[in-house]
Structure formats: C-alpha cells, structure tokens
Short mmCIF file of C-alpha atoms in Angstrom, two decimals:
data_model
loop_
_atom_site.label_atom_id
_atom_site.label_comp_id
_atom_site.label_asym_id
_atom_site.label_seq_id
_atom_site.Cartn_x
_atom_site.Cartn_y
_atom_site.Cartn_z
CA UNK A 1 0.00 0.00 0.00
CA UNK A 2 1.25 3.41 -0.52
CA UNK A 3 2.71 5.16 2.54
CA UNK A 4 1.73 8.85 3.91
CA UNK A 5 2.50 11.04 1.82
CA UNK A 6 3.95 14.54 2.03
CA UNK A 7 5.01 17.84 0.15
CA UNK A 8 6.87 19.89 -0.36
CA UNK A 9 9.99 18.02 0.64
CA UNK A 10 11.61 20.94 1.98
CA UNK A 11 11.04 24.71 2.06
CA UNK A 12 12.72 27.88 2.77
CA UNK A 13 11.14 31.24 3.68
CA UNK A 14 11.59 34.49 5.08
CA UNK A 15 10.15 35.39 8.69
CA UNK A 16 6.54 37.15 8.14
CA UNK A 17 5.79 35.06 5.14
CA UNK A 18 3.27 32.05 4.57
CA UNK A 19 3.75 28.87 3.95
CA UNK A 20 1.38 25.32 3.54
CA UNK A 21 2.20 21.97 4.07
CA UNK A 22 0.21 19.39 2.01
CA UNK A 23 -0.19 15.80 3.56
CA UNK A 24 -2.20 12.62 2.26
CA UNK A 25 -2.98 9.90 4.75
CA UNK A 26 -3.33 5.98 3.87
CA UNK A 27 -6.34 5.32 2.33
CA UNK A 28 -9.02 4.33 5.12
CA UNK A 29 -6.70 6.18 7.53
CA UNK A 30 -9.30 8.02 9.72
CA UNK A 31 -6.83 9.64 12.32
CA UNK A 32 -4.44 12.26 10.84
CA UNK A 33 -1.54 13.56 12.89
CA UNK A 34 0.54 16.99 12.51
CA UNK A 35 4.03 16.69 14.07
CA UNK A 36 6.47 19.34 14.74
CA UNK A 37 9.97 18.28 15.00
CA UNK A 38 12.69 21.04 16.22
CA UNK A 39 16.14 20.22 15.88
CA UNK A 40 17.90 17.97 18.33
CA UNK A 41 13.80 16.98 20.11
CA UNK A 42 10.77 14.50 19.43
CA UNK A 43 8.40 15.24 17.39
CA UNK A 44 5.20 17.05 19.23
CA UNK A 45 1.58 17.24 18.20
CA UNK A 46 0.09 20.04 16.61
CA UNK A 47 -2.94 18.90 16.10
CA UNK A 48 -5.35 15.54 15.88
CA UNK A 49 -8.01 14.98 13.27
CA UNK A 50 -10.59 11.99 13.36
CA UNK A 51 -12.33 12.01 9.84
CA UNK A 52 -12.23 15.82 8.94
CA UNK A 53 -13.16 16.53 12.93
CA UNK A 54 -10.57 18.14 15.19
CA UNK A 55 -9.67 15.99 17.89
CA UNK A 56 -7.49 17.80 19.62
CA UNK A 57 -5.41 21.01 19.07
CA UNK A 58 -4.03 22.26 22.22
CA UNK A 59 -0.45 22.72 21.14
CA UNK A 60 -1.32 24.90 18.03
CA UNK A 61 -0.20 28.41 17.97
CA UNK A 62 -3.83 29.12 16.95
CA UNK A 63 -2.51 32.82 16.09
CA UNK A 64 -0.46 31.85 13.25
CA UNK A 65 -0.61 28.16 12.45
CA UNK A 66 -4.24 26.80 11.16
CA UNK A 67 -5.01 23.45 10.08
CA UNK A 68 -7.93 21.20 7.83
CA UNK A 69 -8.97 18.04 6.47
CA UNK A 70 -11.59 18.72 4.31
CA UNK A 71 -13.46 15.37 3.39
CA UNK A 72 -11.83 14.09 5.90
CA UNK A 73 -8.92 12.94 3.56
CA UNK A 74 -6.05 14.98 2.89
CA UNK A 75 -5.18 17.88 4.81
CA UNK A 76 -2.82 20.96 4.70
CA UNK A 77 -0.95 22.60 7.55
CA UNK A 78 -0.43 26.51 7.05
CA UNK A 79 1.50 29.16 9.28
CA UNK A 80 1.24 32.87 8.61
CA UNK A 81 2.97 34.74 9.47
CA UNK A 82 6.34 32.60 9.84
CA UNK A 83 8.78 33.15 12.52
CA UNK A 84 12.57 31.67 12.97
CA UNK A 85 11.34 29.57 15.80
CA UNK A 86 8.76 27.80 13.25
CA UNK A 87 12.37 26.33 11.47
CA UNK A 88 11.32 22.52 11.76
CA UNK A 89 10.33 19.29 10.52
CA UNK A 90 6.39 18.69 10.04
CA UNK A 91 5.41 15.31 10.48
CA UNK A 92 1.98 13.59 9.09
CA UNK A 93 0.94 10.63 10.27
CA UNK A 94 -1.64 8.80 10.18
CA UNK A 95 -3.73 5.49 11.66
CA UNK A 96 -7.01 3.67 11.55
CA UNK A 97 -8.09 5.23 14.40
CA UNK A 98 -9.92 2.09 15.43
CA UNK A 99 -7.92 1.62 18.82
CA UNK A 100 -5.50 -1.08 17.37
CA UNK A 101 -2.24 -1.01 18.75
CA UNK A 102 0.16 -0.59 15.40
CA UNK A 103 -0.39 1.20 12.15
CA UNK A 104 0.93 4.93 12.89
CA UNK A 105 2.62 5.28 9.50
CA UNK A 106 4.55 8.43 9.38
CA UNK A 107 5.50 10.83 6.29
CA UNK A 108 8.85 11.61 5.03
CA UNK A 109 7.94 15.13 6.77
CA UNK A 110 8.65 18.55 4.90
CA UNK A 111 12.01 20.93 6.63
CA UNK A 112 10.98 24.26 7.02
CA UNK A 113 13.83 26.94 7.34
CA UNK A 114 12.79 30.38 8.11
CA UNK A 115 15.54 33.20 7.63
CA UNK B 1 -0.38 13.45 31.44
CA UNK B 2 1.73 10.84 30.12
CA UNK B 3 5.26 11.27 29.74
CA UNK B 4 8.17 9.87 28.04
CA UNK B 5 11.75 10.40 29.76
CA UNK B 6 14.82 9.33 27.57
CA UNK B 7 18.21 10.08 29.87
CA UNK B 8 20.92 9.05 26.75
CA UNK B 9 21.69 11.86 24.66
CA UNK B 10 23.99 9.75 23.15
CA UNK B 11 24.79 6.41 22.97
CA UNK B 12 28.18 4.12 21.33
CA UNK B 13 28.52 0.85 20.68
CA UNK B 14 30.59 -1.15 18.69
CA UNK B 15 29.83 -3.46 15.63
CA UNK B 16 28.29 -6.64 16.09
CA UNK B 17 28.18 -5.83 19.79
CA UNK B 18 24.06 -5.42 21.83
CA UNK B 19 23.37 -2.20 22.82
CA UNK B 20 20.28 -0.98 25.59
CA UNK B 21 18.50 2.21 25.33
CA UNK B 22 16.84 3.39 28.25
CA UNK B 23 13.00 4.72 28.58
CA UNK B 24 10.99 5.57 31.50
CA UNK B 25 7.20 7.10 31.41
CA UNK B 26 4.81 7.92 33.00
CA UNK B 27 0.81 7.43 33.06
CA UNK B 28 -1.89 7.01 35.07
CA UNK B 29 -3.72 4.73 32.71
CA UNK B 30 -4.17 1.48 33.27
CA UNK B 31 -4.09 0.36 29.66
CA UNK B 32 -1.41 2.16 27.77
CA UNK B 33 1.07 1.23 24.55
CA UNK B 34 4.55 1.81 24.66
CA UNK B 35 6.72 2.27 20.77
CA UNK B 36 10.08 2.81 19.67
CA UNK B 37 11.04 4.33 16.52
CA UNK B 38 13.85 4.92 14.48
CA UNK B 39 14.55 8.16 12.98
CA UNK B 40 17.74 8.05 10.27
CA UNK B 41 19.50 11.26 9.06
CA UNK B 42 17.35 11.22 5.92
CA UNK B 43 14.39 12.07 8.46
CA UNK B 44 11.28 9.78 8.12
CA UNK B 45 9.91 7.41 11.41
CA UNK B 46 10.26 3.94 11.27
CA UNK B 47 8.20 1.87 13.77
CA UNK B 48 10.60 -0.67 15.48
CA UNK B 49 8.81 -2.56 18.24
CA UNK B 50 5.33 -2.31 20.05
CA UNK B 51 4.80 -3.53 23.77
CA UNK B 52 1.22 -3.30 24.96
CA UNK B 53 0.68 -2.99 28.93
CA UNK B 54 -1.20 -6.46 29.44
CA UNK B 55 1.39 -7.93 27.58
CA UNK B 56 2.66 -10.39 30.11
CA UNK B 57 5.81 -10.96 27.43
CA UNK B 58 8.21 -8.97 26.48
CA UNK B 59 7.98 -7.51 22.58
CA UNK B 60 10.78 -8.98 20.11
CA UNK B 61 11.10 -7.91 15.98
CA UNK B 62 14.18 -9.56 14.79
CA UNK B 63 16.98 -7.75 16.39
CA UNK B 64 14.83 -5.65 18.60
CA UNK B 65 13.28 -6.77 22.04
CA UNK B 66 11.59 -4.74 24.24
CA UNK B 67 12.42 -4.95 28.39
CA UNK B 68 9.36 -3.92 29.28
CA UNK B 69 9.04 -3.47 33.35
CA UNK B 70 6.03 -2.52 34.32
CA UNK B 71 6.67 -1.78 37.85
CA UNK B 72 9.53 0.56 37.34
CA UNK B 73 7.70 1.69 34.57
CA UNK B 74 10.30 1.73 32.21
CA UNK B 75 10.53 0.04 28.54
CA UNK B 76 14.37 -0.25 27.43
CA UNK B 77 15.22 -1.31 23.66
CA UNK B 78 17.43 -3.59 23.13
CA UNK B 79 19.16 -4.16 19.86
CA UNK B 80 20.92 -7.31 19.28
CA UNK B 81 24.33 -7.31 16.80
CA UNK B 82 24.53 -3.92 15.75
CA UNK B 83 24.60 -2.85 12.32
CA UNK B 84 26.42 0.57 10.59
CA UNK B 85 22.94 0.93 9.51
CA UNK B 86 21.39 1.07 13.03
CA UNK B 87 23.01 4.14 13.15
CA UNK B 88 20.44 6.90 14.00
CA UNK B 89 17.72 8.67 15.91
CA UNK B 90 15.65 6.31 18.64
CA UNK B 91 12.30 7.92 19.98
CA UNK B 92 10.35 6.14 22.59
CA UNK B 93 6.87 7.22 22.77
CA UNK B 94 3.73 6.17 24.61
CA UNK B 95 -0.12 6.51 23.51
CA UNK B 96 -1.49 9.39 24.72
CA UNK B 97 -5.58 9.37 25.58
CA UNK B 98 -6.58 10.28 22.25
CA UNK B 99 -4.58 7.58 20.78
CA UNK B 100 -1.66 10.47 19.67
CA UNK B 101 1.59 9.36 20.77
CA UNK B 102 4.01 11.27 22.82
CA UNK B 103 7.56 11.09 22.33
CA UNK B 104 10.70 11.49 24.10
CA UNK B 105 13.48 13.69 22.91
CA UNK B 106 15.66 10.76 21.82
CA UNK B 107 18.92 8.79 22.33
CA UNK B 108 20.89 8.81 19.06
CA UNK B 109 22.84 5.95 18.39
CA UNK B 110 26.68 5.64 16.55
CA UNK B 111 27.71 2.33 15.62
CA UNK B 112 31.37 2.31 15.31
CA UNK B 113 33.04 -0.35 12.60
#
C-alpha cells in the first residue's frame, strides 16, 4: 500500500511570510496527525483529526498556524505569518483510528527553514 | 499526562556488539502502549517494536526486544548485533488518551566499525 505522503519536501522562507504543508494519509486512515519536530527533540503534536473533525489542538499556535482536512482525507498545515522559531520538521501521520495497537505510519515530513 | 523520559543523549557501541536504550514514562492509565522508533539522518519514522501494557511478554522484531518493566515503569530497547545501519535517531513514545503518541526527545545511536 502506498505510505503517507507529504510535500513539499523541503522549504525555505523568510520570517513574516506564509507557507502550507500538504499531507495525504493511507487510504481508510481516519486519524491524521501533525508533528512538529525542532532540531535535536521529538516530534510534538500540533494537532489531531478523526475524519475531517478536530480531535485535539491544544499545542497549536492558533494565532499563526491553522489546520484542515476537508473530506476528511487529505489535509494541509499553514502558518502565517512565519517566525525563525517555526524552522522545523512537520510530520503527518496517520492510523485507523480504530484503537488497534500498530499502524501509525509516518510521512517523510517537509524541513521548514525560516531566515 | 503521560510522559516519556529518555536520559541518553547519546549512545556508542561497537559493531556486532548489543546495545540498551533506556525509557521511563509515566501514566496514570491502566491500559497504555509503549513504541520505539527509528529516525535516520534522511528524516522519516520507522516503527521498530510495540509492547502493549497487558502484555505479560516482552515484545521482540528480529533484532529488537523490548524490556518492558512494568513496575519501574520503564521500557528499554534492546538491539541485538549492531549494524552501521542502526546508526540513527531512537524515539520512545507512549499513547497518549486520544490515541496520539508522545515522544521522548531521543537517544541517538553511533555504531562504530
């Protein structure tokens, strides 16, 4: 089956400016995942979607970073404006939801540098 | 809130040789799922090894095992006959609630030739 996937790759911007992170899940995957990864820590949620429902979202800088899932299938990440401290891997991931133990599959992620 | 602790910044070990990477957490669930994953250089997470708490034996995937003890609360990886290629990033997380998981900030592993 095809894994998570994400784009861009990587991506480098100037402080203030926008930027949008697309992700698509494993087909049937109901819970979708946003990591961020700073340099040198683990990854930590963003946000949680079940279906195109937010799940939870209590680490999102709500004042710059917004999230969806429309259809409850892909879903795009988006921070505006940028600041240095947003330089990080993003992380999707993804799982049945369903309670199972296994079956987080993660992206390849997309490195954001702001300068 | 659960929470994964990983003391090992670093870690060495020699080729061919077993190395142990530690992890403690902490929950107050009573059912709860414990993961590692590696992380190489070129950045994506590979699941390595799953131990669920009402497991009464200890998780094993080829070279990995798990030494899961529940009363110290702590789930250590072992890796058996180290590879160059086992060189890289190893997160130890734990379900959270709402079935995210929760990470720790990593041990990352050299393997020297």
């Amino acid at each position: 089956e095809a894994g998570v996937a994400q784009s861009p790759r990587y991506k480098i911007i100037e402080k203030r400016q926008s930027v949008a992170f697309w992700c698509n899940p494993i087909s049937g995957h109901a819970t979708l995942y946003w990591y961020q990864q700073i340099l040198g820590q683990g990854p930590k949620l963003l946000i949680q979607f079940q279906n195109n429902g937010v799940v939870d979202d209590s680490q999102l800088p709500k004042d710059r970073f917004s999230a969806e899932r429309l259809k409850g299938v892909d879903s795009t990440l988006k921070i505006q404006p940028a600041k240095l401290e947003d330089s990080a891997v993003y992380l999707c991931a993804s799982n049945l939801g369903d309670g199972t133990a296994g079956g987080y599959t993660f992206g390849s992620g997309t490195r954001l540098t702001v300068v | 809130a659960q929470k994964i602790t990983q003391t090992q910044p670093g870690m060495f070990v020699q080729e061919k040789e077993a190395v142990t990477l530690d992890c403690t957490y902490d929950t107050s669930d009573q059912s709860y799922g414990l993961f590692w994953y590696k992380q190489p250089s070129s950045g994506e997470m590979i699941f390595l090894i799953y131990q669920g708490s009402y497991d009464e034996q200890n998780a094993t995937e080829g070279r990995y095992s798990l030494n899961f003890q529940k009363a110290r609360k702590s789930a250590n990886l072992v890796i058996s006959a180290s590879q160059l290629g086992d060189s890289a990033m190893y997160f130890c997380a734990i379900r959270g609630s709402q079935g995210n998981l929760i990470f720790g900030k990593g041990t990352k592993l050299s393997v020297k030739p």
